[in-house]
């Protein structure tokens, strides 16, 4: 499945019913702190974000859900979604890798997992997929956007 330069709503149309259920579960358990919201609202310049993601990917579901929630807090943040499939060259141009999710803003990148949990192992991946590192993902993404 290949898509380019689409909105989050259009991105969700590529998801299966099971993937939508996973996205909804993550969204319902995802909360931004007042401190997070204040940091997001301080962003005054327009910021364009490119997200490389696939709805079938559980790691992408977390990253895309979080960045979408962040963007809803500030109209200066706009996001466009691209599939990895068919866009590998563009993804390589930005990140030198083809890992997803890749969230790119002004040449700064969030790739696959928050840096705080590296080195990666299966236990950490499982914990990440259960939402145990959402606060770290939120902080890392807000830091990327705030330093624009």
PDB file of C-alpha atoms in Angstrom:
ATOM      1  CA  UNK A   1       0.000   0.000   0.000  1.00  0.00           C
ATOM      2  CA  UNK A   2       1.520   3.254  -1.102  1.00  0.00           C
ATOM      3  CA  UNK A   3       0.417   6.753  -0.156  1.00  0.00           C
ATOM      4  CA  UNK A   4       2.016  10.189  -0.237  1.00  0.00           C
ATOM      5  CA  UNK A   5       1.307  13.550   1.344  1.00  0.00           C
ATOM      6  CA  UNK A   6      -1.998  12.661   3.020  1.00  0.00           C
ATOM      7  CA  UNK A   7      -3.734  13.812   6.204  1.00  0.00           C
ATOM      8  CA  UNK A   8      -4.197  11.700   9.334  1.00  0.00           C
ATOM      9  CA  UNK A   9      -7.828  11.110   8.425  1.00  0.00           C
ATOM     10  CA  UNK A  10      -6.799   9.838   4.988  1.00  0.00           C
ATOM     11  CA  UNK A  11      -4.055   7.726   6.599  1.00  0.00           C
ATOM     12  CA  UNK A  12      -6.646   6.007   8.800  1.00  0.00           C
ATOM     13  CA  UNK A  13      -8.538   4.897   5.690  1.00  0.00           C
ATOM     14  CA  UNK A  14      -5.621   2.540   4.953  1.00  0.00           C
ATOM     15  CA  UNK A  15      -6.064   0.800   8.321  1.00  0.00           C
ATOM     16  CA  UNK A  16      -8.011  -2.427   8.797  1.00  0.00           C
ATOM     17  CA  UNK A  17     -10.733  -2.716  11.417  1.00  0.00           C
ATOM     18  CA  UNK A  18      -8.288  -4.406  13.816  1.00  0.00           C
ATOM     19  CA  UNK A  19      -5.719  -1.656  13.262  1.00  0.00           C
ATOM     20  CA  UNK A  20      -8.376   1.005  13.939  1.00  0.00           C
ATOM     21  CA  UNK A  21      -9.246  -0.776  17.193  1.00  0.00           C
ATOM     22  CA  UNK A  22      -5.558  -0.696  18.215  1.00  0.00           C
ATOM     23  CA  UNK A  23      -5.331   3.009  17.310  1.00  0.00           C
ATOM     24  CA  UNK A  24      -8.497   3.787  19.278  1.00  0.00           C
ATOM     25  CA  UNK A  25      -7.179   1.869  22.301  1.00  0.00           C
ATOM     26  CA  UNK A  26      -3.932   3.843  22.222  1.00  0.00           C
ATOM     27  CA  UNK A  27      -5.778   7.150  21.771  1.00  0.00           C
ATOM     28  CA  UNK A  28      -8.062   6.423  24.716  1.00  0.00           C
ATOM     29  CA  UNK A  29      -5.076   5.777  27.002  1.00  0.00           C
ATOM     30  CA  UNK A  30      -2.954   8.695  25.801  1.00  0.00           C
ATOM     31  CA  UNK A  31      -2.829  11.860  27.877  1.00  0.00           C
ATOM     32  CA  UNK A  32      -0.739  14.977  27.584  1.00  0.00           C
ATOM     33  CA  UNK A  33       0.250  16.633  30.842  1.00  0.00           C
ATOM     34  CA  UNK A  34      -0.489  20.301  31.454  1.00  0.00           C
ATOM     35  CA  UNK A  35       3.258  20.910  31.113  1.00  0.00           C
ATOM     36  CA  UNK A  36       3.227  19.123  27.721  1.00  0.00           C
ATOM     37  CA  UNK A  37       0.274  21.192  26.528  1.00  0.00           C
ATOM     38  CA  UNK A  38       1.897  24.448  27.645  1.00  0.00           C
ATOM     39  CA  UNK A  39       5.119  23.559  25.800  1.00  0.00           C
ATOM     40  CA  UNK A  40       3.169  22.716  22.642  1.00  0.00           C
ATOM     41  CA  UNK A  41       1.155  25.946  22.796  1.00  0.00           C
ATOM     42  CA  UNK A  42       4.398  27.974  23.049  1.00  0.00           C
ATOM     43  CA  UNK A  43       5.257  27.011  19.470  1.00  0.00           C
ATOM     44  CA  UNK A  44       4.524  30.165  17.483  1.00  0.00           C
ATOM     45  CA  UNK A  45       6.073  29.404  14.090  1.00  0.00           C
ATOM     46  CA  UNK A  46       4.365  27.146  11.573  1.00  0.00           C
ATOM     47  CA  UNK A  47       5.926  23.689  11.656  1.00  0.00           C
ATOM     48  CA  UNK A  48       5.527  21.094   8.933  1.00  0.00           C
ATOM     49  CA  UNK A  49       6.010  17.478   9.920  1.00  0.00           C
ATOM     50  CA  UNK A  50       6.477  14.528   7.614  1.00  0.00           C
ATOM     51  CA  UNK A  51       5.580  11.133   9.034  1.00  0.00           C
ATOM     52  CA  UNK A  52       6.584   7.878   7.381  1.00  0.00           C
ATOM     53  CA  UNK A  53       4.313   5.210   8.752  1.00  0.00           C
ATOM     54  CA  UNK A  54       2.203   2.147   7.965  1.00  0.00           C
ATOM     55  CA  UNK A  55      -1.057   1.408   9.817  1.00  0.00           C
ATOM     56  CA  UNK A  56      -0.179  -2.297  10.224  1.00  0.00           C
ATOM     57  CA  UNK A  57       2.948  -1.452  12.264  1.00  0.00           C
ATOM     58  CA  UNK A  58       2.331  -1.441  16.048  1.00  0.00           C
ATOM     59  CA  UNK A  59       5.280   0.903  16.626  1.00  0.00           C
ATOM     60  CA  UNK A  60       3.913   3.321  14.032  1.00  0.00           C
ATOM     61  CA  UNK A  61       0.535   3.297  15.718  1.00  0.00           C
ATOM     62  CA  UNK A  62       2.097   4.698  18.871  1.00  0.00           C
ATOM     63  CA  UNK A  63       4.216   7.330  17.106  1.00  0.00           C
ATOM     64  CA  UNK A  64       1.480   8.538  14.759  1.00  0.00           C
ATOM     65  CA  UNK A  65      -1.150   8.660  17.507  1.00  0.00           C
ATOM     66  CA  UNK A  66       1.122  10.710  19.750  1.00  0.00           C
ATOM     67  CA  UNK A  67       2.257  13.184  17.085  1.00  0.00           C
ATOM     68  CA  UNK A  68      -1.345  13.617  15.942  1.00  0.00           C
ATOM     69  CA  UNK A  69      -2.439  14.364  19.533  1.00  0.00           C
ATOM     70  CA  UNK A  70       0.384  16.902  19.860  1.00  0.00           C
ATOM     71  CA  UNK A  71      -0.609  18.599  16.594  1.00  0.00           C
ATOM     72  CA  UNK A  72      -4.220  18.942  17.759  1.00  0.00           C
ATOM     73  CA  UNK A  73      -2.976  21.229  20.552  1.00  0.00           C
ATOM     74  CA  UNK A  74      -1.442  23.807  18.206  1.00  0.00           C
ATOM     75  CA  UNK A  75      -2.762  24.970  14.805  1.00  0.00           C
ATOM     76  CA  UNK A  76       0.806  25.934  13.821  1.00  0.00           C
ATOM     77  CA  UNK A  77       1.689  22.235  13.538  1.00  0.00           C
ATOM     78  CA  UNK A  78       0.757  20.474  10.317  1.00  0.00           C
ATOM     79  CA  UNK A  79       1.434  16.840   9.479  1.00  0.00           C
ATOM     80  CA  UNK A  80       1.533  14.934   6.202  1.00  0.00           C
ATOM     81  CA  UNK A  81       1.774  11.145   6.084  1.00  0.00           C
ATOM     82  CA  UNK A  82       3.742   8.949   3.692  1.00  0.00           C
ATOM     83  CA  UNK A  83       3.969   5.191   3.464  1.00  0.00           C
ATOM     84  CA  UNK A  84       7.387   3.613   3.619  1.00  0.00           C
ATOM     85  CA  UNK A  85       6.411   1.447   0.669  1.00  0.00           C
ATOM     86  CA  UNK A  86       7.111   3.381  -2.514  1.00  0.00           C
ATOM     87  CA  UNK A  87       8.802   6.241  -0.655  1.00  0.00           C
ATOM     88  CA  UNK A  88      12.028   4.535   0.419  1.00  0.00           C
ATOM     89  CA  UNK A  89      14.263   7.013  -1.439  1.00  0.00           C
ATOM     90  CA  UNK A  90      12.614   9.996   0.210  1.00  0.00           C
ATOM     91  CA  UNK A  91      12.802   8.324   3.616  1.00  0.00           C
ATOM     92  CA  UNK A  92      16.507   7.561   3.063  1.00  0.00           C
ATOM     93  CA  UNK A  93      17.082  11.200   2.087  1.00  0.00           C
ATOM     94  CA  UNK A  94      15.766  12.363   5.458  1.00  0.00           C
ATOM     95  CA  UNK A  95      16.925   9.630   7.816  1.00  0.00           C
ATOM     96  CA  UNK A  96      19.566   7.480   6.060  1.00  0.00           C
ATOM     97  CA  UNK A  97      17.397   4.520   7.179  1.00  0.00           C
ATOM     98  CA  UNK A  98      14.096   2.978   6.155  1.00  0.00           C
ATOM     99  CA  UNK A  99      12.732   2.463   9.664  1.00  0.00           C
ATOM    100  CA  UNK A 100       9.210   3.412  10.625  1.00  0.00           C
ATOM    101  CA  UNK A 101       7.812   5.361  12.209  1.00  0.00           C
ATOM    102  CA  UNK A 102      10.035   8.215  11.148  1.00  0.00           C
ATOM    103  CA  UNK A 103       8.777  11.627  12.196  1.00  0.00           C
ATOM    104  CA  UNK A 104      10.687  14.493  10.607  1.00  0.00           C
ATOM    105  CA  UNK A 105      10.593  18.212  11.304  1.00  0.00           C
ATOM    106  CA  UNK A 106      13.203  20.667  10.037  1.00  0.00           C
ATOM    107  CA  UNK A 107      15.761  17.912   9.451  1.00  0.00           C
ATOM    108  CA  UNK A 108      15.324  16.635  13.030  1.00  0.00           C
ATOM    109  CA  UNK A 109      14.076  13.081  13.284  1.00  0.00           C
ATOM    110  CA  UNK A 110      12.350  10.715  15.631  1.00  0.00           C
ATOM    111  CA  UNK A 111      13.014   7.220  14.307  1.00  0.00           C
ATOM    112  CA  UNK A 112      11.172   4.104  15.477  1.00  0.00           C
ATOM    113  CA  UNK A 113      11.706   4.288  19.269  1.00  0.00           C
ATOM    114  CA  UNK A 114      12.573   7.023  21.768  1.00  0.00           C
ATOM    115  CA  UNK A 115      16.319   7.391  22.260  1.00  0.00           C
ATOM    116  CA  UNK A 116      15.909   6.894  26.003  1.00  0.00           C
ATOM    117  CA  UNK A 117      15.130   3.181  25.608  1.00  0.00           C
ATOM    118  CA  UNK A 118      18.162   2.357  23.466  1.00  0.00           C
ATOM    119  CA  UNK A 119      19.724  -0.131  23.220  1.00  0.00           C
ATOM    120  CA  UNK A 120      16.567  -1.892  22.105  1.00  0.00           C
ATOM    121  CA  UNK A 121      15.669  -5.403  23.182  1.00  0.00           C
ATOM    122  CA  UNK A 122      12.448  -7.410  22.982  1.00  0.00           C
ATOM    123  CA  UNK A 123      11.443  -6.634  26.567  1.00  0.00           C
ATOM    124  CA  UNK A 124      11.698  -2.893  25.897  1.00  0.00           C
ATOM    125  CA  UNK A 125       9.818  -3.273  22.596  1.00  0.00           C
ATOM    126  CA  UNK A 126       6.988  -5.094  24.379  1.00  0.00           C
ATOM    127  CA  UNK A 127       6.897  -2.425  27.098  1.00  0.00           C
ATOM    128  CA  UNK A 128       6.895   0.302  24.428  1.00  0.00           C
ATOM    129  CA  UNK A 129       3.961  -1.338  22.651  1.00  0.00           C
ATOM    130  CA  UNK A 130       2.070  -1.479  25.956  1.00  0.00           C
ATOM    131  CA  UNK A 131       2.444   2.294  26.317  1.00  0.00           C
ATOM    132  CA  UNK A 132       5.066   2.230  29.073  1.00  0.00           C
ATOM    133  CA  UNK A 133       7.262   4.750  27.220  1.00  0.00           C
ATOM    134  CA  UNK A 134       4.578   7.144  25.966  1.00  0.00           C
ATOM    135  CA  UNK A 135       5.867   9.933  28.227  1.00  0.00           C
ATOM    136  CA  UNK A 136       9.346   9.554  26.714  1.00  0.00           C
ATOM    137  CA  UNK A 137       7.948   9.634  23.170  1.00  0.00           C
ATOM    138  CA  UNK A 138       5.882  12.731  23.964  1.00  0.00           C
ATOM    139  CA  UNK A 139       8.882  14.502  25.525  1.00  0.00           C
ATOM    140  CA  UNK A 140      11.192  13.634  22.635  1.00  0.00           C
ATOM    141  CA  UNK A 141       8.694  14.808  20.012  1.00  0.00           C
ATOM    142  CA  UNK A 142       7.914  18.034  21.859  1.00  0.00           C
ATOM    143  CA  UNK A 143      11.661  18.693  22.227  1.00  0.00           C
ATOM    144  CA  UNK A 144      12.120  18.230  18.475  1.00  0.00           C
ATOM    145  CA  UNK A 145       9.274  20.634  17.720  1.00  0.00           C
ATOM    146  CA  UNK A 146      10.235  23.178  20.382  1.00  0.00           C
ATOM    147  CA  UNK A 147      13.771  23.468  19.074  1.00  0.00           C
ATOM    148  CA  UNK A 148      12.573  24.361  15.598  1.00  0.00           C
TER     149      UNK A 148
END
